[in-house]
Short mmCIF file of C-alpha atoms in Angstrom, two decimals:
data_model
loop_
_atom_site.label_atom_id
_atom_site.label_comp_id
_atom_site.label_asym_id
_atom_site.label_seq_id
_atom_site.Cartn_x
_atom_site.Cartn_y
_atom_site.Cartn_z
CA MET A 1116 0.00 0.00 0.00
CA GLU A 1117 1.32 3.44 -0.90
CA GLU A 1118 1.71 6.02 1.83
CA THR A 1119 -0.17 8.54 -0.31
CA THR A 1120 -3.31 6.41 -0.04
CA PHE A 1121 -3.40 6.81 3.75
CA PRO A 1122 -5.72 9.39 5.29
CA ARG A 1123 -4.11 12.80 5.74
CA ASP A 1124 -3.71 12.35 9.54
CA TYR A 1125 -1.65 9.21 9.04
CA GLN A 1126 0.50 10.87 6.40
CA ARG A 1127 1.19 13.74 8.80
CA ILE A 1128 2.12 11.30 11.60
CA LEU A 1129 4.56 9.47 9.33
CA ALA A 1130 6.11 12.79 8.30
CA ALA A 1131 6.47 13.91 11.94
CA VAL A 1132 8.21 10.65 12.92
CA ARG A 1133 10.41 10.78 9.82
CA GLU A 1134 11.49 14.38 10.57
CA ALA A 1135 12.38 13.63 14.20
CA SER A 1136 16.04 13.16 15.07
CA GLY A 1137 15.30 9.84 16.80
CA PRO A 1138 12.52 7.75 18.31
CA VAL A 1139 9.49 9.78 19.39
CA GLU A 1140 6.69 9.52 21.94
CA ASP A 1141 3.02 10.31 21.29
CA ARG A 1142 3.49 13.76 22.81
CA GLN A 1143 6.33 14.58 20.42
CA VAL A 1144 4.23 13.49 17.46
CA GLY A 1145 1.44 15.72 18.76
CA ASP A 1146 3.84 18.64 19.06
CA GLY A 1147 4.96 18.05 15.49
CA LEU A 1148 1.35 18.13 14.35
CA GLY A 1149 0.59 21.33 16.24
CA ILE A 1150 -1.66 19.65 18.82
CA ASP A 1151 -1.84 21.14 22.31
CA VAL A 1152 -0.42 18.12 24.15
CA SER A 1153 -1.04 19.70 27.56
CA VAL A 1154 -4.77 19.08 27.01
CA ARG A 1155 -5.45 15.36 27.37
CA ALA A 1156 -8.61 15.53 25.24
CA GLU A 1157 -6.52 16.88 22.35
CA LEU A 1158 -3.87 14.15 22.63
CA GLU A 1159 -6.10 11.10 23.22
CA PRO A 1160 -7.45 10.81 19.64
CA LEU A 1161 -3.85 10.71 18.40
CA ARG A 1162 -2.63 7.87 20.64
CA GLY A 1163 -4.07 4.97 18.65
CA LYS A 1164 -3.00 6.17 15.21
CA PRO A 1165 0.74 5.42 15.49
CA VAL A 1166 -0.15 1.95 16.79
CA ARG A 1167 -2.27 1.36 13.68
CA LEU A 1168 0.72 2.37 11.57
CA VAL A 1169 2.81 -0.17 13.51
CA ASP A 1170 0.20 -2.84 12.75
CA ARG A 1171 0.40 -1.96 9.05
CA GLY A 1172 4.19 -2.14 9.05
CA TRP A 1173 4.94 1.56 8.49
CA LEU A 1174 6.23 2.34 11.99
CA ARG A 1175 8.08 0.33 14.59
CA LYS A 1176 7.24 0.57 18.29
CA LEU A 1177 10.20 0.21 20.63
CA THR A 1178 9.96 -1.53 23.99
CA ASP A 1179 9.95 1.85 25.75
CA GLY A 1180 6.82 2.92 23.83
CA ARG A 1181 8.50 5.30 21.40
CA PHE A 1182 8.04 5.09 17.62
CA THR A 1183 10.47 5.06 14.70
CA ILE A 1184 10.17 4.61 10.96
CA ARG A 1185 10.41 0.94 10.05
CA LEU A 1186 13.71 0.18 8.36
#
């Protein structure tokens, strides 16, 4: 599946993880997307999306819960 066929939110998450200098947490992805991570209600909808990208093989989740681009 091509990345361009993913919904825009998923494309933005992949770009934020790709642009990071290393593994990132949900909060860092939210910061990269311009989400106010200090407000739990703003961050909660984002939490499951990186996991879905892990399930599809686009991201890798490390044992400490951070995400990286799958190599």
